Amino acid sequence: MSDASAADTRGQATVVVVSLLLVVSTLVPVSVFLTGGTIDPTTGDDVPDIDTADVPESTVPDAETRREARTRQQIRDRLGVVDQRDALRSVGAFEAHTHGVTGAGVTVGVVGKSFASDAESIETRVGGHERFGGRRRANVDTGHGTAVAEIVANTAPESTLYLAAVGEEPTTDRYDDAVRWLVERDVDVVVDAGSYFPKTANDSASLSQTAQYAIDNGVIYVTSAGNYAGHHWSGTGTESGWVTFAGETQANALGDGPLSGRVSLRAQWDSRADYDLYLYRDLPGSDDPVVAKSTRRRFGGMEAIDVVVPRGQYYLAVYAHDGVSDPGTVQVFSARHRLATTDAVGSVAAPTTGAGIITVGAVGPDDTVRSYSSLGADGTVDLSAPDGVETDSVGAFYGTSAATPFVGGAAALVASQGNFTPAETEYILERTSRENGLNAYAAVSAASRPFDVPESAVTGRPGGARAETPANATVPANATVSANATVSANRTATDDANATAARAP
C-alpha cells in the first residue's frame, strides 16, 4: 500500500521525509523495548521514582530536614503507600516465616534492566550478578530491578538471589542468554517484572520460548502482567480499509493532550490479514501528516513504530489491505502513552503469553484490581498481589512490577517445602489464594503434605480456563481462601494453626 492511497482514504497528506526514519530503523539489530518502572497510581503512566523513604526522628538534625520528612509522609498518605512489612503480612509471608518457612536453600533468579547488587537491601543475599550486552552508562537506572529483588528477598528472607541485567532494549538473544545463565546456576524460580514489546511476531514468540526453556528445566517462571489496561485496544479487524476503534472512529488518540518524546506502538493480529500501522499528528484546520508508519508486509502478524516526536497531539490508525475474508482480531499497544479508546482484556505483554508462566496482577489497599493492571484473554490473571509498597530502593513502588516479586518470593517458599514442578507450584499458589490474591502461608502449608495435581489444573496462559475444584480438597483451617480455591485432588487433612510447616524431604 502506498502512502498516497492511505492519505486519499483518510483525506490527509503524507510527510514522506519522516517515513525514511522508519526505513532506516528497520536496518538496525532487532531489540526488544523493555518497560518497567514506578507508575502514577492515578493514571497508570510511567513517572520518576517517588522517594518516600522514612527518616527516623532521631536522625533529623534540623528544621529543613524535618519539613522534608513531613513532605515524604504526606506523599505516602496521598498515594496510599503501604509499608512493606504490612504488605508481607497481607500476603501471608510473615505467617510463613513465623512457622519456620523462609526459603532456605532456594535460589531465585531476577531478570531486569539493571541492578545495584551492592545495595544494602539485597547485598548480603546476592549469590551472583551478571550483565548481558548493551552499553555501559554512567547514570544507569538500577532502582526498578533492585526494588524487585528487595521484595523477593524480604518475602523469602533466606533465599539466594542471582541477578541478570539485560538493559533497557535487550535483543531476544540477550534475553535468552540471561535466562540460560540463570538456569545454569540451577535457580528454582525466575522473577521477571518487566514487560517487553518486540518488533516482530517471531521475536515475541522467541521470548515465550525462552521462558518455556526455563520451565522445561524445572524452573518456576513468574512475570508481571503489565500496566497496560489503559494502553491497549482489541477488536475485530476489517476486510479492507481503516479499522474502526469505537463506532465509526478510525483514529485512536495518544495521551490526554499534547505530548513529546518517544512513542512506541505495536499492532498485532491473529489471521492471514495484512495490516499497516500509522502514526498521525493532529493539526486542526489542515491535513494531518503521517509522522511514522510500519508497513512490513513480509513479516506479517505484527507492525511496530518507535519514533521520537516534537510536542503535539497524535493518534494512531490501522489500515487493512484487500483480499482477506477473515480479518481476525487486531490488538494495538501504546507502550508509553494511554489511548483514548481502550480494552483491558488481552492487555498482557510478552512473555506472559507463553504456556506455564505465572502472570501477576496488582491490587490496591482496598483489595480491588488496579485500573491499570493488565488482564489476560478472559479478563483475569493467574495471581494478584499488592502494589504501592514502600521500598528502600525506590521509595513508593507501584504497578504489577511491585506485585510480582511477592508471588516470586512465595513461589520460593513453596519450593523450600519439596521438589515441586512449575505446574505443581502454580497449582498450589492459585488454589490457596484468597479472594484478594496471594496467601503464602496457606500455600506452604499445603505444600508440606503429599498431593497430586491433575494435568487439567495447569492454566497454560493467563486468563485460561481453570480446573474444576476437587470436592475433597481442603486448606489450613486458619487460612482464608476464595470460594473455588483448593489444594489438591487427594489431600483431605486439615492444618493445625500452630503447627510448623516443615520442609518435605
Coordinates of C-alpha atoms in Angstrom, one line a residue:
M1 CA 0.0 0.0 0.0
S2 CA 1.4 3.4 -0.9
D3 CA 1.4 6.4 1.3
A4 CA -0.7 8.2 -1.3
S5 CA -3.5 5.6 -1.2
A6 CA -3.6 5.8 2.6
A7 CA -3.8 9.5 2.5
D8 CA -6.5 9.5 -0.1
T9 CA -8.6 7.2 2.0
R10 CA -8.4 9.4 5.0
G11 CA -8.2 12.7 3.1
Q12 CA -4.9 13.6 4.7
A13 CA -1.4 14.4 3.5
T14 CA 1.7 12.3 4.0
V15 CA 5.1 13.6 5.1
V16 CA 7.4 11.2 3.2
V17 CA 10.6 12.5 4.7
V18 CA 9.8 11.3 8.2
S19 CA 8.9 7.8 6.8
L20 CA 12.5 7.4 5.8
L21 CA 13.4 7.3 9.5
L22 CA 11.4 4.1 9.9
V23 CA 13.1 2.5 6.9
V24 CA 16.4 3.1 8.4
S25 CA 15.3 1.9 11.8
T26 CA 14.4 -1.5 10.4
L27 CA 18.0 -2.0 9.4
V28 CA 19.5 -1.8 12.9
P29 CA 19.8 -5.0 15.1
V30 CA 16.4 -6.0 16.4
S31 CA 15.9 -5.2 20.0
V32 CA 13.0 -5.5 22.4
F33 CA 11.7 -2.4 24.1
L34 CA 11.6 -3.2 27.8
T35 CA 9.4 -1.3 30.2
G36 CA 9.1 -1.5 34.0
G37 CA 9.3 1.3 36.5
T38 CA 7.4 3.3 39.1
I39 CA 4.0 4.4 37.8
D40 CA 1.5 7.1 38.7
P41 CA -1.3 5.1 40.5
T42 CA -3.9 7.5 39.4
T43 CA -3.2 7.2 35.7
G44 CA -1.0 4.1 35.2
D45 CA 1.6 6.2 33.4
D46 CA 5.3 5.9 34.0
V47 CA 6.7 8.5 36.4
P48 CA 10.0 9.2 38.0
D49 CA 10.7 7.2 41.2
I50 CA 9.0 8.7 44.2
D51 CA 11.5 8.8 47.1
T52 CA 9.3 8.5 50.2
A53 CA 11.8 6.6 52.3
D54 CA 11.2 7.2 56.0
V55 CA 13.6 9.3 58.1
P56 CA 13.8 8.3 61.8
E57 CA 13.1 11.2 64.1
S58 CA 16.4 10.6 66.0
T59 CA 18.4 11.3 62.8
V60 CA 16.6 14.5 61.9
P61 CA 19.1 17.3 62.7
D62 CA 17.3 20.5 61.5
A63 CA 14.0 22.1 60.6
E64 CA 14.6 21.8 56.9
T65 CA 15.1 18.0 57.1
R66 CA 12.0 17.7 59.3
R67 CA 10.0 19.5 56.6
E68 CA 11.3 17.1 54.0
A69 CA 10.3 14.2 56.3
R70 CA 6.8 15.6 56.7
T71 CA 6.6 16.0 52.9
R72 CA 7.5 12.4 52.3
Q73 CA 4.9 11.3 54.8
Q74 CA 2.3 13.5 53.0
I75 CA 3.2 11.8 49.7
R76 CA 2.8 8.4 51.3
D77 CA -0.6 9.4 52.7
R78 CA -1.8 10.9 49.5
L79 CA -0.8 7.9 47.3
G80 CA -1.8 5.2 49.8
V81 CA 1.7 3.8 50.2
V82 CA 1.8 0.6 52.1
D83 CA 4.6 -0.3 54.5
Q84 CA 6.4 -3.3 53.1
R85 CA 6.0 -5.2 56.4
D86 CA 2.3 -4.7 56.2
A87 CA 2.3 -6.0 52.6
L88 CA 4.2 -9.1 53.7
R89 CA 1.6 -9.7 56.4
S90 CA -1.3 -9.2 53.9
V91 CA 0.1 -11.9 51.5
G92 CA 0.8 -14.4 54.4
A93 CA 4.5 -14.3 54.1
F94 CA 5.1 -13.2 57.7
E95 CA 3.0 -16.0 59.0
A96 CA 5.0 -18.5 56.9
H97 CA 8.2 -17.0 58.4
T98 CA 7.0 -17.4 62.0
H99 CA 6.3 -21.1 61.2
G100 CA 9.9 -21.6 60.1
V101 CA 9.4 -21.3 56.3
T102 CA 11.9 -18.7 55.0
G103 CA 13.1 -20.0 51.6
A104 CA 16.3 -21.5 53.0
G105 CA 18.2 -23.5 50.3
V106 CA 16.2 -21.9 47.4
T107 CA 17.7 -19.8 44.7
V108 CA 15.8 -17.1 42.8
G109 CA 16.9 -15.5 39.5
V110 CA 15.7 -12.0 38.9
V111 CA 15.7 -10.5 35.4
G112 CA 15.7 -6.7 34.9
K113 CA 17.2 -3.7 33.2
S114 CA 19.9 -3.2 35.8
F115 CA 20.7 -3.8 39.5
A116 CA 22.7 -2.3 42.3
S117 CA 23.9 -5.6 43.7
D118 CA 25.7 -3.8 46.5
A119 CA 22.6 -2.0 47.7
E120 CA 22.1 -2.5 51.5
S121 CA 18.6 -4.0 50.9
I122 CA 20.0 -7.0 48.9
E123 CA 23.8 -7.1 49.2
T124 CA 24.0 -10.0 51.6
R125 CA 21.6 -12.0 49.6
V126 CA 23.2 -11.9 46.2
G127 CA 24.9 -15.1 45.0
G128 CA 25.7 -13.8 41.6
H129 CA 25.2 -10.8 39.3
E130 CA 25.8 -10.8 35.5
R131 CA 25.2 -8.1 32.8
F132 CA 24.3 -9.2 29.3
G133 CA 25.2 -6.8 26.5
G134 CA 24.2 -3.2 26.0
R135 CA 26.2 -0.1 26.5
R136 CA 27.5 0.8 29.9
R137 CA 26.1 4.1 31.1
A138 CA 27.3 6.2 33.9
N139 CA 23.8 7.1 35.3
V140 CA 22.0 3.8 34.6
D141 CA 18.7 3.4 36.5
T142 CA 19.1 0.5 38.9
G143 CA 16.2 1.3 41.1
H144 CA 13.5 -0.8 39.5
G145 CA 15.4 -4.0 39.3
T146 CA 16.8 -3.6 42.8
A147 CA 13.4 -2.9 44.3
V148 CA 12.1 -6.1 42.7
A149 CA 15.0 -8.1 44.2
E150 CA 14.4 -6.4 47.6
I151 CA 10.8 -7.6 47.8
V152 CA 11.8 -11.1 46.7
A153 CA 14.5 -11.1 49.4
N154 CA 12.1 -9.9 52.1
T155 CA 9.3 -12.4 51.1
A156 CA 11.8 -15.3 51.1
P157 CA 14.4 -14.0 53.5
E158 CA 16.8 -17.0 53.4
S159 CA 16.7 -17.5 49.7
T160 CA 19.8 -16.6 47.5
L161 CA 19.4 -14.2 44.6
Y162 CA 21.0 -14.3 41.1
L163 CA 20.6 -11.1 39.2
A164 CA 20.6 -11.0 35.4
A165 CA 20.7 -7.5 33.9
V166 CA 19.6 -7.2 30.2
G167 CA 19.5 -3.4 29.7
E168 CA 16.6 -1.2 28.5
E169 CA 16.5 -2.5 25.0
P170 CA 17.7 -6.1 25.0
T171 CA 17.8 -8.3 21.9
T172 CA 15.9 -11.6 22.1
D173 CA 19.3 -13.4 22.1
R174 CA 20.5 -11.3 25.1
Y175 CA 17.3 -12.2 27.0
D176 CA 17.8 -15.8 26.1
D177 CA 21.4 -15.7 27.3
A178 CA 20.3 -14.2 30.6
V179 CA 17.7 -16.8 31.3
R180 CA 20.0 -19.7 30.3
W181 CA 22.7 -18.2 32.6
L182 CA 20.1 -18.4 35.4
V183 CA 19.2 -22.0 34.5
E184 CA 22.9 -23.0 34.5
R185 CA 23.0 -21.6 38.1
D186 CA 20.2 -24.1 39.0
V187 CA 17.8 -21.4 40.1
D188 CA 14.4 -22.7 41.4
V189 CA 12.5 -19.6 40.5
V190 CA 12.8 -16.8 37.9
V191 CA 11.1 -13.5 38.6
D192 CA 10.8 -11.1 35.6
A193 CA 8.8 -7.9 36.5
G194 CA 9.4 -6.2 33.1
S195 CA 7.1 -6.0 30.1
Y196 CA 8.6 -6.5 26.6
F197 CA 7.5 -5.0 23.3
P198 CA 9.2 -6.9 20.4
K199 CA 9.1 -5.5 16.9
T200 CA 8.1 -8.8 15.2
A201 CA 5.8 -11.7 15.9
N202 CA 8.8 -14.0 15.7
D203 CA 10.6 -12.1 18.4
S204 CA 7.5 -12.2 20.6
A205 CA 7.4 -16.0 20.2
S206 CA 11.1 -16.1 21.0
L207 CA 10.6 -14.5 24.4
S208 CA 7.9 -17.1 25.3
Q209 CA 10.2 -19.9 24.0
T210 CA 13.0 -18.7 26.3
A211 CA 10.6 -18.8 29.3
Q212 CA 9.4 -22.2 28.2
Y213 CA 13.0 -23.4 28.1
A214 CA 13.4 -22.5 31.8
I215 CA 10.0 -24.1 32.7
D216 CA 11.0 -27.3 30.8
N217 CA 14.1 -27.4 33.0
G218 CA 12.0 -27.3 36.2
V219 CA 12.2 -23.6 36.9
I220 CA 9.1 -21.7 38.2
Y221 CA 8.6 -18.6 36.0
V222 CA 6.8 -15.6 37.4
T223 CA 6.2 -12.5 35.4
S224 CA 4.2 -9.2 35.7
A225 CA 1.0 -8.8 33.7
G226 CA 2.0 -5.2 32.9
N227 CA 0.4 -1.9 33.4
Y228 CA -1.3 -1.6 30.0
A229 CA -5.0 -1.8 30.7
G230 CA -5.3 1.8 29.5
H231 CA -2.7 1.4 26.8
H232 CA -4.3 -1.4 24.8
W233 CA -7.2 -1.8 22.4
S234 CA -8.5 -5.1 20.9
G235 CA -11.3 -5.6 18.4
T236 CA -12.4 -7.2 15.2
G237 CA -10.4 -6.1 12.2
T238 CA -11.8 -5.2 8.8
E239 CA -11.6 -6.9 5.4
S240 CA -10.3 -3.7 3.8
G241 CA -9.7 0.0 4.7
W242 CA -9.3 1.6 8.1
V243 CA -10.0 -0.3 11.3
T244 CA -12.7 1.3 13.5
F245 CA -12.0 1.6 17.2
A246 CA -15.3 2.8 18.5
G247 CA -18.4 3.5 16.5
E248 CA -17.2 4.9 13.2
T249 CA -14.0 6.3 14.7
Q250 CA -10.9 5.3 12.7
A251 CA -8.4 7.2 14.9
N252 CA -7.2 6.4 18.5
A253 CA -5.6 9.3 20.2
L254 CA -2.5 9.1 22.3
G255 CA -2.4 10.6 25.8
D256 CA -4.7 13.3 27.3
G257 CA -3.3 16.2 25.3
P258 CA 0.0 17.4 23.8
L259 CA 2.9 15.1 24.2
S260 CA 6.5 14.8 23.1
G261 CA 9.4 12.4 23.1
R262 CA 9.4 8.7 22.4
V263 CA 6.4 7.0 21.1
S264 CA 6.2 3.2 20.9
L265 CA 3.3 1.5 19.2
R266 CA 2.5 -2.2 18.3
A267 CA -0.2 -3.7 16.2
Q268 CA -0.7 -7.4 16.0
W269 CA -3.4 -9.8 14.7
D270 CA -4.3 -13.5 14.6
S271 CA -5.3 -14.0 10.9
R272 CA -3.7 -14.0 7.5
A273 CA -4.8 -10.4 7.0
D274 CA -2.2 -7.7 6.2
Y275 CA -2.5 -4.6 8.3
D276 CA -0.3 -1.5 8.4
L277 CA 0.2 0.8 11.4
Y278 CA 0.3 4.6 11.1
L279 CA 1.0 7.5 13.5
Y280 CA -0.5 10.8 12.6
R281 CA -0.1 14.3 14.0
D282 CA -3.4 16.1 14.7
L283 CA -3.3 19.5 13.1
P284 CA -6.6 21.3 13.4
G285 CA -7.6 23.2 10.3
S286 CA -5.3 21.3 7.9
D287 CA -4.5 17.8 6.7
D288 CA -2.9 15.6 9.3
P289 CA 0.6 14.4 8.3
V290 CA 1.8 10.9 8.7
V291 CA 4.6 11.1 11.3
A292 CA 5.6 7.4 11.1
K293 CA 4.4 4.1 9.7
S294 CA 5.1 0.4 9.7
T295 CA 4.2 -1.5 6.5
R296 CA 6.4 -4.6 6.7
R297 CA 4.1 -6.9 4.8
R298 CA 6.7 -9.6 4.5
F299 CA 6.9 -10.1 8.3
G300 CA 3.1 -10.4 9.0
G301 CA 1.4 -10.7 12.3
M302 CA 2.9 -7.5 13.8
E303 CA 3.8 -4.0 12.9
A304 CA 5.9 -1.7 15.1
I305 CA 6.6 2.0 15.4
D306 CA 9.3 3.5 17.6
V307 CA 9.9 7.2 17.0
V308 CA 10.7 10.5 18.7
V309 CA 8.2 13.2 18.1
P310 CA 8.0 17.0 18.8
R311 CA 5.4 18.4 21.1
G312 CA 1.9 18.0 19.6
Q313 CA -1.2 15.9 19.6
Y314 CA -1.1 12.5 17.9
Y315 CA -3.2 9.5 17.1
L316 CA -2.7 6.0 15.5
A317 CA -4.6 4.3 12.8
V318 CA -4.6 0.8 11.3
Y319 CA -5.1 0.0 7.6
A320 CA -6.2 -3.3 6.1
H321 CA -5.3 -4.5 2.6
D322 CA -8.0 -6.0 0.4
G323 CA -8.3 -9.7 -0.3
V324 CA -8.7 -11.4 3.1
S325 CA -12.1 -12.8 4.0
D326 CA -11.2 -13.3 7.7
P327 CA -10.0 -10.0 9.2
G328 CA -9.3 -11.7 12.6
T329 CA -8.8 -9.9 15.9
V330 CA -6.5 -6.8 15.9
Q331 CA -4.7 -5.6 19.0
V332 CA -2.9 -2.3 19.5
F333 CA -0.5 -1.4 22.2
S334 CA 0.8 2.1 23.1
A335 CA 3.7 1.3 25.4
R336 CA 4.4 4.8 26.6
H337 CA 1.1 6.7 26.4
R338 CA -2.5 5.9 27.2
L339 CA -5.1 5.5 24.4
A340 CA -8.4 7.3 24.1
T341 CA -10.2 4.0 23.2
T342 CA -9.1 1.0 25.2
D343 CA -9.9 -2.6 26.1
A344 CA -8.2 -4.0 29.2
V345 CA -8.9 -7.7 28.2
G346 CA -5.9 -9.2 26.5
S347 CA -3.6 -6.3 27.5
V348 CA -0.8 -8.6 29.0
A349 CA 2.6 -8.1 27.3
A350 CA 5.3 -10.6 26.4
P351 CA 6.5 -13.0 27.7
T352 CA 3.3 -13.6 29.8
T353 CA 1.6 -15.1 26.7
G354 CA 3.7 -18.3 27.0
A355 CA 2.3 -21.5 28.5
G356 CA 3.1 -22.4 32.1
I357 CA 4.1 -18.9 33.1
I358 CA 2.6 -17.4 36.3
T359 CA 1.3 -14.0 35.5
V360 CA 0.8 -11.5 38.3
G361 CA -1.6 -8.5 38.5
A362 CA -1.7 -5.7 41.1
V363 CA -4.4 -4.9 43.7
G364 CA -4.6 -1.7 45.8
P365 CA -5.2 -1.1 49.5
D366 CA -8.9 -1.8 49.2
D367 CA -8.1 -5.2 47.6
T368 CA -9.6 -4.3 44.2
V369 CA -7.7 -4.8 41.0
R370 CA -5.8 -1.7 39.9
S371 CA -7.3 0.1 37.0
Y372 CA -4.0 -0.1 35.1
S373 CA -3.3 -3.7 35.8
S374 CA -3.3 -5.7 32.5
L375 CA -5.6 -8.7 32.1
G376 CA -5.4 -11.9 30.2
A377 CA -7.6 -13.2 27.4
D378 CA -10.7 -13.8 29.6
G379 CA -10.2 -10.8 31.9
T380 CA -8.1 -12.4 34.6
V381 CA -4.6 -13.1 35.6
D382 CA -3.1 -16.1 37.5
L383 CA -2.5 -14.4 40.8
S384 CA -2.6 -10.9 42.3
A385 CA -0.6 -9.2 45.0
P386 CA -0.4 -5.6 46.5
D387 CA 1.5 -2.7 44.9
G388 CA 2.0 0.8 46.3
V389 CA 4.7 -0.6 48.6
E390 CA 7.4 1.3 50.4
T391 CA 10.9 0.1 49.4
D392 CA 14.4 1.1 50.4
S393 CA 15.4 1.0 46.7
V394 CA 12.9 3.5 45.1
G395 CA 10.6 4.6 47.9
A396 CA 7.0 4.1 46.8
F397 CA 6.8 1.3 44.2
Y398 CA 3.7 1.0 42.1
G399 CA 2.5 -1.3 39.3
T400 CA 2.5 -5.0 38.6
S401 CA 6.3 -4.8 38.9
A402 CA 5.8 -4.3 42.6
A403 CA 3.3 -7.1 42.9
T404 CA 5.2 -9.7 41.0
P405 CA 8.1 -10.2 43.5
F406 CA 5.7 -11.1 46.3
V407 CA 4.5 -14.0 44.2
G408 CA 8.0 -14.9 43.2
G409 CA 9.1 -14.9 46.8
A410 CA 6.0 -17.0 47.7
A411 CA 7.0 -19.5 45.0
A412 CA 10.4 -19.7 46.6
L413 CA 8.8 -20.5 50.0
V414 CA 6.7 -23.3 48.3
A415 CA 9.9 -24.6 46.6
S416 CA 11.6 -24.9 50.0
Q417 CA 8.9 -27.5 51.0
G418 CA 9.8 -30.1 48.4
N419 CA 10.8 -30.8 44.8
F420 CA 7.8 -29.4 43.0
T421 CA 7.3 -28.9 39.3
P422 CA 6.4 -25.5 37.9
A423 CA 2.9 -26.8 37.3
E424 CA 2.5 -28.1 40.8
T425 CA 3.8 -24.8 42.3
E426 CA 1.4 -22.8 40.2
Y427 CA -1.5 -25.1 41.2
I428 CA -0.7 -24.7 44.9
L429 CA -0.4 -20.9 44.8
E430 CA -3.6 -20.4 42.8
R431 CA -5.7 -22.9 44.7
T432 CA -4.7 -21.5 48.1
S433 CA -5.2 -17.8 47.1
R434 CA -7.6 -15.5 48.8
E435 CA -10.3 -13.6 47.0
N436 CA -7.9 -10.6 47.1
G437 CA -4.9 -12.5 46.0
L438 CA -1.8 -14.3 47.3
N439 CA -1.8 -16.4 50.5
A440 CA 1.8 -17.6 51.0
Y441 CA 1.2 -19.3 54.3
A442 CA -1.7 -21.3 53.0
A443 CA 0.4 -22.3 50.1
V444 CA 3.4 -23.5 52.1
S445 CA 1.1 -25.4 54.5
A446 CA -0.5 -27.2 51.6
A447 CA 2.9 -27.9 50.0
S448 CA 4.1 -29.6 53.2
R449 CA 1.7 -32.5 52.6
P450 CA 1.6 -35.1 49.8
F451 CA -0.8 -34.4 46.9
D452 CA -1.4 -34.9 43.2
V453 CA -2.0 -32.2 40.7
P454 CA -4.4 -33.1 37.9
E455 CA -3.0 -32.4 34.5
S456 CA -6.0 -30.3 33.6
A457 CA -5.2 -27.9 36.5
V458 CA -2.4 -26.1 34.7
T459 CA -3.9 -22.9 33.2
G460 CA -1.3 -22.7 30.4
R461 CA -1.8 -19.0 29.7
P462 CA -3.0 -16.0 31.8
G463 CA -6.8 -16.0 31.8
G464 CA -7.0 -19.5 30.5
A465 CA -9.7 -22.0 31.7
R466 CA -9.0 -23.3 35.2
A467 CA -9.6 -26.7 36.5
E468 CA -12.7 -27.7 38.4
T469 CA -12.4 -27.7 42.2
P470 CA -11.9 -31.2 43.6
A471 CA -14.7 -31.8 46.1
N472 CA -12.5 -33.4 48.8
A473 CA -9.7 -30.8 48.9
T474 CA -9.1 -28.6 51.9
V475 CA -6.7 -25.9 53.1
P476 CA -5.3 -24.8 56.5
A477 CA -8.2 -24.2 59.0
N478 CA -6.9 -20.7 59.7
A479 CA -6.4 -19.7 56.1
T480 CA -9.0 -17.5 54.3
V481 CA -9.4 -18.6 50.7
S482 CA -11.5 -17.9 47.7
A483 CA -14.8 -19.8 47.3
N484 CA -13.3 -22.0 44.5
A485 CA -9.8 -22.4 46.0
T486 CA -8.5 -25.9 46.6
V487 CA -5.1 -27.5 47.3
S488 CA -5.1 -30.9 45.6
A489 CA -7.2 -33.7 44.3
N490 CA -6.2 -36.1 47.1
R491 CA -5.4 -34.1 50.2
T492 CA -8.1 -34.0 53.0
A493 CA -6.1 -33.4 56.1
T494 CA -6.7 -30.1 57.9
D495 CA -4.0 -27.9 59.4
D496 CA -3.1 -27.3 63.0
A497 CA -2.9 -23.5 63.3
N498 CA 0.2 -23.7 65.5
A499 CA 2.0 -26.4 63.5
T500 CA 5.3 -25.7 61.8
A501 CA 5.2 -26.2 58.1
A502 CA 8.2 -28.4 57.9
R503 CA 10.2 -28.8 54.7
A504 CA 9.4 -32.0 52.9
P505 CA 12.4 -34.4 52.3

